Amino acid sequence: MIIIKTLVELFDTCQIENVIAALRFKPEKIVFVGFKKIMTRKKTEDLKRFFEMRKFNIKLEYRIVSRYDYKEIVDGISEIIDENEDAAFDLTGGKELVLVAMGEIAAARGVPMFQFDVRSGEMICVKNCQNIPETEKTHMTIEENVALSGGSVVEDPEQFKWNLTEDFKKDVRIMWDICRKNCRAWNRNSGIIKMLEASNESVLELGVTVSASNMRDLPDENIMDELAETGIIKGYNNSGDKIVFEYKNEQVRRVLAKAGNILELYVYIAAKQIQEEDPKYYDDIDTGVFVDWDGELTGRNDTRNEIDIFIMRDLVPVFVSCKNGEVHKEALYELNTVAEKFGGEYAKKVLVCTYISYSKSARDYIIQRARDMKIEIIEDVDSLSDEQFVSEIRQRIR
């Protein structure tokens, strides 16, 4: 049986391709072979940080070769094999002449050579790897994926962490049933509740008391009555002079006062349900994930994005954006940009929305742009049953 102690890895701009073999074989050393323009200091530091997070005690070496001088490439790789007789070649991220050089050396010296399909996790034997042992597929956390891509997951001091108790999940389902009857009305009402909060005179922690004369727009009576009937709010009264009610709890307050929260929570709970039913289906999942692009938390001017729902399945990151209202092209560009940065070509991108646009031409444009960007769209969520939606999520994020 071959024990791979040294991996000779072709350095690629896609960091997942640089680590997949190491995660499977856990070698003592990795020698990365690459071009100076690609093998930057930032990327090598990100690799070091990633392996430290995984608690892998691996020696990392980097060899720069010429992009076009074939003899220099062959001599450089041959030198690596001279120094490491137990080496094996991973071709997963290979490009151009380096691949040809490794093939020549593998044929002449019997060096094992293989590559990985990142999406399936399958190892593809290319040459001399008959005695390499089978290894289990590996996985990655959200934090590890972001670090490998050169960023950091950051805690926003104003960010609220949801506590998905069974009681709260029932409340989300109740609020979603009210929202789905008229999502535009729900969004409008959420904006009004936010304004009520700004003028709140109540001394109660979860209470709201506002003079109606201070309000330009008043809450939607149908929505507020349904919220009161279901116990989501208590003591609702709009006398024409005062608007008074009390939230069931703090989590309910935050759902009602921000239009997009209800859809994000509904999608998140559905994805968590899939994970609970099949723990191996997703490896990591979270909502409201803030990522810093360069991993250097130097101040408020850092480039940061919030990812509505972030899922890891094996080594493949899935980015889910939720829109409880009309979808504009900017939403597609933002989703695509974040996914390319933190997932590259292997990232999956999903847009979940209640509707795209009431304009046929605008809808057609968004659908085509999403297709061009390889963004999956789950549309008209408000018309789907829970079972239908869970099935959609399971199929689109697999």
CSV table of C-alpha atoms in Angstrom, one decimal:
chain,number,residue,atom,x,y,z
A,1,MET,CA,0.0,0.0,0.0
A,2,ILE,CA,1.3,3.5,-0.9
A,3,ILE,CA,1.5,6.0,2.0
A,4,ILE,CA,1.5,9.5,0.5
A,5,LYS,CA,3.8,11.6,2.7
A,6,THR,CA,4.5,14.3,0.1
A,7,LEU,CA,2.0,15.9,-2.3
A,8,VAL,CA,3.3,17.7,-5.3
A,9,GLU,CA,0.4,20.1,-5.9
A,10,LEU,CA,-0.1,22.3,-8.9
A,11,PHE,CA,-0.9,25.8,-7.5
A,12,ASP,CA,-4.2,27.1,-8.8
A,13,THR,CA,-6.1,30.4,-8.3
A,14,CYS,CA,-9.0,28.3,-7.0
A,15,GLN,CA,-8.0,27.5,-3.4
A,16,ILE,CA,-10.4,24.5,-3.1
A,17,GLU,CA,-8.4,22.8,-5.8
A,18,ASN,CA,-5.2,23.5,-3.8
A,19,VAL,CA,-6.4,21.7,-0.7
A,20,ILE,CA,-8.8,18.9,-1.7
A,21,ALA,CA,-6.0,16.2,-2.0
A,22,ALA,CA,-4.4,17.3,1.3
A,23,LEU,CA,-7.7,17.0,3.1
A,24,ARG,CA,-8.1,13.5,1.9
A,25,PHE,CA,-4.5,12.2,2.4
A,26,LYS,CA,-3.2,14.4,5.2
A,27,PRO,CA,0.4,14.3,4.0
A,28,GLU,CA,3.4,15.4,6.0
A,29,LYS,CA,4.4,17.9,3.3
A,30,ILE,CA,3.0,19.7,0.3
A,31,VAL,CA,5.2,21.2,-2.4
A,32,PHE,CA,3.2,23.7,-4.5
A,33,VAL,CA,4.5,24.2,-8.0
A,34,GLY,CA,3.2,27.3,-9.7
A,35,PHE,CA,3.8,30.6,-11.5
A,36,LYS,CA,5.0,33.7,-9.7
A,37,LYS,CA,2.0,35.8,-10.8
A,38,ILE,CA,-0.5,33.3,-9.4
A,39,MET,CA,1.3,32.1,-6.3
A,40,THR,CA,1.0,35.3,-4.4
A,41,ARG,CA,2.0,35.9,-0.8
A,42,LYS,CA,-1.6,36.6,0.2
A,43,LYS,CA,-2.8,33.2,-1.2
A,44,THR,CA,0.1,31.3,0.5
A,45,GLU,CA,-0.7,33.0,3.8
A,46,ASP,CA,-4.4,32.1,3.4
A,47,LEU,CA,-3.4,28.4,2.8
A,48,LYS,CA,-1.3,28.5,6.0
A,49,ARG,CA,-4.1,29.9,8.0
A,50,PHE,CA,-6.6,27.4,6.6
A,51,PHE,CA,-4.4,24.4,7.6
A,52,GLU,CA,-3.9,25.8,11.0
A,53,MET,CA,-7.6,26.1,11.5
A,54,ARG,CA,-7.9,22.4,10.5
A,55,LYS,CA,-5.0,21.6,13.0
A,56,PHE,CA,-3.1,20.0,10.2
A,57,ASN,CA,0.7,19.9,10.9
A,58,ILE,CA,1.8,20.0,7.3
A,59,LYS,CA,5.0,21.5,6.0
A,60,LEU,CA,4.3,23.8,3.1
A,61,GLU,CA,6.9,24.5,0.3
A,62,TYR,CA,6.5,26.6,-2.8
A,63,ARG,CA,8.5,26.3,-6.0
A,64,ILE,CA,8.1,28.9,-8.7
A,65,VAL,CA,8.6,27.7,-12.3
A,66,SER,CA,8.6,29.4,-15.7
A,67,ARG,CA,5.3,29.4,-17.5
A,68,TYR,CA,6.8,28.6,-20.9
A,69,ASP,CA,10.3,27.0,-20.4
A,70,TYR,CA,9.4,23.3,-20.5
A,71,LYS,CA,12.9,22.0,-19.7
A,72,GLU,CA,13.0,24.3,-16.6
A,73,ILE,CA,9.7,22.9,-15.5
A,74,VAL,CA,10.8,19.3,-15.9
A,75,ASP,CA,14.1,19.9,-14.1
A,76,GLY,CA,12.3,21.7,-11.3
A,77,ILE,CA,9.8,18.9,-10.7
A,78,SER,CA,12.4,16.2,-11.1
A,79,GLU,CA,14.4,17.9,-8.4
A,80,ILE,CA,11.4,17.8,-6.1
A,81,ILE,CA,11.1,14.0,-6.7
A,82,ASP,CA,14.8,13.5,-6.1
A,83,GLU,CA,14.3,15.1,-2.7
A,84,ASN,CA,11.0,13.4,-1.9
A,85,GLU,CA,10.9,9.8,-3.1
A,86,ASP,CA,7.5,9.2,-1.5
A,87,ALA,CA,5.8,11.9,-3.5
A,88,ALA,CA,2.6,11.8,-5.5
A,89,PHE,CA,1.3,14.2,-8.1
A,90,ASP,CA,-2.2,15.9,-7.7
A,91,LEU,CA,-3.3,17.3,-11.0
A,92,THR,CA,-6.6,18.8,-9.8
A,93,GLY,CA,-5.6,22.4,-10.4
A,94,GLY,CA,-3.1,21.9,-13.1
A,95,LYS,CA,-2.6,24.1,-16.1
A,96,GLU,CA,-0.5,24.3,-19.3
A,97,LEU,CA,3.0,22.8,-19.5
A,98,VAL,CA,3.3,21.8,-15.9
A,99,LEU,CA,0.7,19.1,-16.5
A,100,VAL,CA,2.7,17.7,-19.4
A,101,ALA,CA,5.9,17.8,-17.4
A,102,MET,CA,4.3,15.9,-14.5
A,103,GLY,CA,3.0,13.3,-17.0
A,104,GLU,CA,6.4,12.7,-18.4
A,105,ILE,CA,8.1,12.4,-15.0
A,106,ALA,CA,5.3,10.1,-13.7
A,107,ALA,CA,5.7,7.8,-16.7
A,108,ALA,CA,9.5,7.7,-16.4
A,109,ARG,CA,9.8,7.4,-12.6
A,110,GLY,CA,6.6,5.6,-11.6
A,111,VAL,CA,5.3,8.5,-9.5
A,112,PRO,CA,1.5,8.2,-8.6
A,113,MET,CA,-0.6,10.8,-10.3
A,114,PHE,CA,-4.3,11.6,-9.7
A,115,GLN,CA,-6.8,14.4,-9.6
A,116,PHE,CA,-10.1,15.1,-7.9
A,117,ASP,CA,-13.6,16.1,-9.0
A,118,VAL,CA,-14.3,18.8,-6.4
A,119,ARG,CA,-18.1,18.6,-6.8
A,120,SER,CA,-18.4,14.9,-6.4
A,121,GLY,CA,-15.3,14.3,-4.3
A,122,GLU,CA,-14.3,11.4,-6.5
A,123,MET,CA,-10.6,10.7,-6.9
A,124,ILE,CA,-9.6,10.0,-10.5
A,125,CYS,CA,-6.6,7.8,-10.9
A,126,VAL,CA,-4.4,8.9,-13.8
A,127,LYS,CA,-1.3,6.8,-13.5
A,128,ASN,CA,0.6,4.6,-11.0
A,129,CYS,CA,-2.0,4.8,-8.2
A,130,GLN,CA,-3.2,1.2,-8.0
A,131,ASN,CA,-2.1,0.8,-4.4
A,132,ILE,CA,-3.3,4.2,-3.1
A,133,PRO,CA,-5.8,3.5,-0.3
A,134,GLU,CA,-9.5,4.6,-0.5
A,135,THR,CA,-10.2,7.7,1.6
A,136,GLU,CA,-13.4,9.2,2.8
A,137,LYS,CA,-14.9,12.3,1.3
A,138,THR,CA,-14.0,15.4,3.4
A,139,HIS,CA,-15.9,18.5,4.3
A,140,MET,CA,-15.3,22.1,5.3
A,141,THR,CA,-17.0,24.6,7.6
A,142,ILE,CA,-18.2,28.0,6.5
A,143,GLU,CA,-15.5,29.7,8.5
A,144,GLU,CA,-12.8,27.5,6.9
A,145,ASN,CA,-14.1,28.1,3.4
A,146,VAL,CA,-14.1,31.9,3.9
A,147,ALA,CA,-10.6,31.8,5.4
A,148,LEU,CA,-9.3,29.7,2.4
A,149,SER,CA,-10.7,32.3,0.1
A,150,GLY,CA,-8.8,35.0,1.9
A,151,GLY,CA,-11.5,36.5,4.1
A,152,SER,CA,-12.9,36.2,7.6
A,153,VAL,CA,-16.3,35.6,9.1
A,154,VAL,CA,-17.0,38.6,11.3
A,155,GLU,CA,-19.4,39.2,14.2
A,156,ASP,CA,-21.4,42.4,13.7
A,157,PRO,CA,-22.1,43.9,17.1
A,158,GLU,CA,-25.6,44.9,15.9
A,159,GLN,CA,-26.3,41.4,14.4
A,160,PHE,CA,-29.1,39.5,16.1
A,161,LYS,CA,-28.7,35.7,16.5
A,162,TRP,CA,-31.9,33.8,16.1
A,163,ASN,CA,-32.8,31.1,18.6
A,164,LEU,CA,-34.8,28.5,16.6
A,165,THR,CA,-36.9,27.0,19.4
A,166,GLU,CA,-39.9,24.9,18.4
A,167,ASP,CA,-42.2,27.6,19.6
A,168,PHE,CA,-40.4,30.3,17.5
A,169,LYS,CA,-40.5,28.0,14.4
A,170,LYS,CA,-44.2,27.8,14.9
A,171,ASP,CA,-44.4,31.6,15.1
A,172,VAL,CA,-42.4,31.9,11.9
A,173,ARG,CA,-44.8,29.6,10.2
A,174,ILE,CA,-47.8,31.7,11.4
A,175,MET,CA,-46.2,34.9,10.3
A,176,TRP,CA,-45.2,33.4,6.9
A,177,ASP,CA,-48.9,32.3,6.4
A,178,ILE,CA,-50.0,35.9,7.0
A,179,CYS,CA,-47.2,37.3,4.8
A,180,ARG,CA,-47.8,35.0,1.8
A,181,LYS,CA,-51.4,36.2,1.4
A,182,ASN,CA,-50.0,39.6,0.2
A,183,CYS,CA,-46.3,40.0,0.4
A,184,ARG,CA,-46.3,43.6,-0.8
A,185,ALA,CA,-48.8,44.5,2.0
A,186,TRP,CA,-46.5,42.7,4.5
A,187,ASN,CA,-43.5,44.6,3.4
A,188,ARG,CA,-45.3,47.9,3.6
A,189,ASN,CA,-46.6,47.0,7.1
A,190,SER,CA,-43.1,46.1,8.2
A,191,GLY,CA,-41.9,49.5,7.2
A,192,ILE,CA,-44.7,51.1,9.2
A,193,ILE,CA,-43.9,49.0,12.3
A,194,LYS,CA,-40.3,50.2,12.0
A,195,MET,CA,-41.6,53.8,12.0
A,196,LEU,CA,-43.7,52.9,15.0
A,197,GLU,CA,-40.6,51.7,16.8
A,198,ALA,CA,-38.9,55.1,16.1
A,199,SER,CA,-41.8,57.0,17.8
A,200,ASN,CA,-42.5,54.4,20.5
A,201,GLU,CA,-43.6,55.9,23.9
A,202,SER,CA,-44.2,52.7,25.8
A,203,VAL,CA,-42.3,52.0,29.0
A,204,LEU,CA,-42.8,48.2,28.5
A,205,GLU,CA,-39.8,46.3,27.1
A,206,LEU,CA,-41.9,44.7,24.3
A,207,GLY,CA,-44.7,47.3,24.2
A,208,VAL,CA,-45.5,49.8,21.5
A,209,THR,CA,-47.5,53.0,22.2
A,210,VAL,CA,-47.6,55.7,19.5
A,211,SER,CA,-49.8,58.7,18.9
A,212,ALA,CA,-51.6,58.2,15.6
A,213,SER,CA,-51.1,61.9,14.9
A,214,ASN,CA,-47.3,61.3,14.7
A,215,MET,CA,-47.7,58.7,11.9
A,216,ARG,CA,-48.0,59.6,8.2
A,217,ASP,CA,-49.1,56.0,7.4
A,218,LEU,CA,-51.0,53.6,9.7
A,219,PRO,CA,-50.6,49.9,10.1
A,220,ASP,CA,-52.5,47.5,7.8
A,221,GLU,CA,-55.5,46.6,9.9
A,222,ASN,CA,-56.0,43.2,8.3
A,223,ILE,CA,-52.4,42.1,9.0
A,224,MET,CA,-52.4,43.5,12.6
A,225,ASP,CA,-55.7,41.8,13.4
A,226,GLU,CA,-54.4,38.5,12.2
A,227,LEU,CA,-51.2,39.0,14.2
A,228,ALA,CA,-53.3,39.7,17.3
A,229,GLU,CA,-55.7,36.7,16.7
A,230,THR,CA,-52.7,34.3,16.4
A,231,GLY,CA,-51.0,35.7,19.6
A,232,ILE,CA,-48.0,37.1,17.7
A,233,ILE,CA,-48.9,40.5,19.1
A,234,LYS,CA,-51.1,41.2,22.2
A,235,GLY,CA,-53.5,43.8,23.1
A,236,TYR,CA,-53.7,45.5,19.7
A,237,ASN,CA,-55.8,48.6,19.6
A,238,ASN,CA,-55.9,51.5,17.1
A,239,SER,CA,-58.4,53.9,18.6
A,240,GLY,CA,-57.6,56.6,16.1
A,241,ASP,CA,-55.7,58.5,18.8
A,242,LYS,CA,-53.3,55.9,20.0
A,243,ILE,CA,-51.8,52.7,18.5
A,244,VAL,CA,-51.0,50.2,21.2
A,245,PHE,CA,-49.8,46.6,21.2
A,246,GLU,CA,-47.1,44.3,22.7
A,247,TYR,CA,-44.9,41.8,20.9
A,248,LYS,CA,-44.9,38.2,21.9
A,249,ASN,CA,-41.1,38.3,22.3
A,250,GLU,CA,-38.0,40.0,21.0
A,251,GLN,CA,-37.5,37.6,18.1
A,252,VAL,CA,-41.1,38.4,16.9
A,253,ARG,CA,-40.3,42.1,17.1
A,254,ARG,CA,-37.3,41.7,14.8
A,255,VAL,CA,-39.3,39.7,12.3
A,256,LEU,CA,-42.2,42.2,12.1
A,257,ALA,CA,-39.9,45.3,11.9
A,258,LYS,CA,-37.8,44.2,8.9
A,259,ALA,CA,-39.6,43.0,5.8
A,260,GLY,CA,-37.0,40.5,4.6
A,261,ASN,CA,-36.5,38.6,7.8
A,262,ILE,CA,-39.6,36.4,7.4
A,263,LEU,CA,-38.6,34.9,4.1
A,264,GLU,CA,-35.0,34.4,5.2
A,265,LEU,CA,-36.1,32.6,8.4
A,266,TYR,CA,-38.6,30.5,6.4
A,267,VAL,CA,-35.9,29.4,4.0
A,268,TYR,CA,-33.4,28.8,6.8
A,269,ILE,CA,-35.8,26.7,8.8
A,270,ALA,CA,-36.6,24.6,5.7
A,271,ALA,CA,-32.8,24.0,5.0
A,272,LYS,CA,-32.3,23.1,8.7
A,273,GLN,CA,-35.1,20.6,8.4
A,274,ILE,CA,-33.3,18.9,5.6
A,275,GLN,CA,-30.2,18.7,7.7
A,276,GLU,CA,-32.0,17.4,10.7
A,277,GLU,CA,-33.6,14.6,8.6
A,278,ASP,CA,-30.3,13.8,6.9
A,279,PRO,CA,-27.3,15.1,8.9
A,280,LYS,CA,-24.9,14.3,6.1
A,281,TYR,CA,-26.8,16.3,3.5
A,282,TYR,CA,-25.2,19.6,4.5
A,283,ASP,CA,-22.0,19.9,6.6
A,284,ASP,CA,-22.6,23.5,7.8
A,285,ILE,CA,-25.4,26.1,7.5
A,286,ASP,CA,-26.0,29.5,9.0
A,287,THR,CA,-28.0,32.6,8.3
A,288,GLY,CA,-27.0,36.3,8.3
A,289,VAL,CA,-23.3,35.5,7.8
A,290,PHE,CA,-21.0,38.6,7.6
A,291,VAL,CA,-17.8,38.1,5.6
A,292,ASP,CA,-14.8,40.5,5.4
A,293,TRP,CA,-13.1,40.2,2.0
A,294,ASP,CA,-9.4,40.5,2.9
A,295,GLY,CA,-9.5,38.9,6.4
A,296,GLU,CA,-7.8,41.9,7.9
A,297,LEU,CA,-10.2,43.5,10.3
A,298,THR,CA,-8.7,47.0,10.3
A,299,GLY,CA,-11.8,49.2,10.4
A,300,ARG,CA,-15.2,50.2,9.2
A,301,ASN,CA,-14.0,50.8,5.7
A,302,ASP,CA,-13.3,47.1,5.1
A,303,THR,CA,-15.3,45.5,2.3
A,304,ARG,CA,-18.0,43.3,3.9
A,305,ASN,CA,-21.1,41.5,2.7
A,306,GLU,CA,-23.9,39.8,4.5
A,307,ILE,CA,-24.9,36.4,3.1
A,308,ASP,CA,-28.6,35.6,3.8
A,309,ILE,CA,-28.0,31.8,4.0
A,310,PHE,CA,-24.6,30.2,3.7
A,311,ILE,CA,-24.4,26.4,3.3
A,312,MET,CA,-21.4,24.0,2.9
A,313,ARG,CA,-22.0,20.6,1.2
A,314,ASP,CA,-18.7,18.7,1.3
A,315,LEU,CA,-16.3,21.3,-0.2
A,316,VAL,CA,-18.9,23.1,-2.2
A,317,PRO,CA,-20.2,26.4,-0.8
A,318,VAL,CA,-23.8,27.4,-1.5
A,319,PHE,CA,-24.9,31.0,-1.4
A,320,VAL,CA,-28.7,31.7,-1.0
A,321,SER,CA,-30.2,35.2,-1.4
A,322,CYS,CA,-33.8,35.8,-0.3
A,323,LYS,CA,-36.0,38.5,-1.8
A,324,ASN,CA,-39.5,39.1,-0.4
A,325,GLY,CA,-40.3,41.5,-3.1
A,326,GLU,CA,-39.3,42.7,-6.6
A,327,VAL,CA,-35.9,41.5,-7.8
A,328,HIS,CA,-33.6,44.0,-9.4
A,329,LYS,CA,-30.4,43.2,-11.3
A,330,GLU,CA,-28.2,44.5,-8.5
A,331,ALA,CA,-29.3,41.6,-6.4
A,332,LEU,CA,-28.0,39.2,-9.0
A,333,TYR,CA,-24.7,41.0,-9.3
A,334,GLU,CA,-24.2,41.1,-5.5
A,335,LEU,CA,-24.9,37.4,-5.2
A,336,ASN,CA,-22.6,36.5,-8.1
A,337,THR,CA,-19.8,38.7,-6.9
A,338,VAL,CA,-19.8,37.2,-3.3
A,339,ALA,CA,-20.1,33.7,-4.6
A,340,GLU,CA,-17.1,34.1,-7.0
A,341,LYS,CA,-15.0,35.5,-4.3
A,342,PHE,CA,-15.7,32.9,-1.7
A,343,GLY,CA,-16.5,29.9,-3.9
A,344,GLY,CA,-15.0,30.5,-7.3
A,345,GLU,CA,-16.2,28.2,-10.1
A,346,TYR,CA,-17.5,25.6,-7.7
A,347,ALA,CA,-19.9,27.9,-5.8
A,348,LYS,CA,-23.7,27.3,-6.1
A,349,LYS,CA,-25.9,30.3,-6.3
A,350,VAL,CA,-29.6,30.3,-5.4
A,351,LEU,CA,-32.1,33.2,-5.4
A,352,VAL,CA,-35.3,32.6,-3.5
A,353,CYS,CA,-38.1,35.1,-4.1
A,354,THR,CA,-41.8,35.6,-3.8
A,355,TYR,CA,-42.0,37.3,-7.2
A,356,ILE,CA,-39.5,38.7,-9.7
A,357,SER,CA,-41.4,41.5,-11.3
A,358,TYR,CA,-45.0,42.3,-12.4
A,359,SER,CA,-43.4,43.6,-15.7
A,360,LYS,CA,-43.0,40.7,-18.2
A,361,SER,CA,-40.0,42.4,-19.9
A,362,ALA,CA,-38.3,43.0,-16.5
A,363,ARG,CA,-38.9,39.4,-15.4
A,364,ASP,CA,-37.6,38.0,-18.6
A,365,TYR,CA,-34.4,40.1,-18.3
A,366,ILE,CA,-33.8,39.0,-14.7
A,367,ILE,CA,-34.3,35.3,-15.6
A,368,GLN,CA,-31.9,35.5,-18.5
A,369,ARG,CA,-29.3,37.4,-16.5
A,370,ALA,CA,-29.6,34.8,-13.7
A,371,ARG,CA,-29.2,32.0,-16.3
A,372,ASP,CA,-26.0,33.7,-17.7
A,373,MET,CA,-24.6,33.9,-14.1
A,374,LYS,CA,-25.6,30.3,-13.4
A,375,ILE,CA,-27.9,31.5,-10.6
A,376,GLU,CA,-30.8,29.1,-9.8
A,377,ILE,CA,-34.1,30.9,-9.1
A,378,ILE,CA,-36.8,29.5,-6.9
A,379,GLU,CA,-39.8,31.8,-7.7
A,380,ASP,CA,-43.3,32.2,-6.3
A,381,VAL,CA,-42.3,30.7,-2.9
A,382,ASP,CA,-45.5,32.1,-1.4
A,383,SER,CA,-47.5,29.8,-3.6
A,384,LEU,CA,-45.7,26.6,-2.6
A,385,SER,CA,-46.6,24.3,0.3
A,386,ASP,CA,-44.0,23.5,2.9
A,387,GLU,CA,-43.4,20.1,1.4
A,388,GLN,CA,-43.0,21.5,-2.1
A,389,PHE,CA,-40.6,24.2,-0.9
A,390,VAL,CA,-38.4,21.7,1.1
A,391,SER,CA,-38.3,19.5,-2.0
A,392,GLU,CA,-37.2,22.5,-4.2
A,393,ILE,CA,-34.5,23.4,-1.7
A,394,ARG,CA,-33.2,19.9,-1.5
A,395,GLN,CA,-33.1,19.6,-5.3
A,396,ARG,CA,-31.5,23.0,-6.0
A,397,ILE,CA,-28.9,22.7,-3.2
A,398,ARG,CA,-27.4,19.3,-3.7
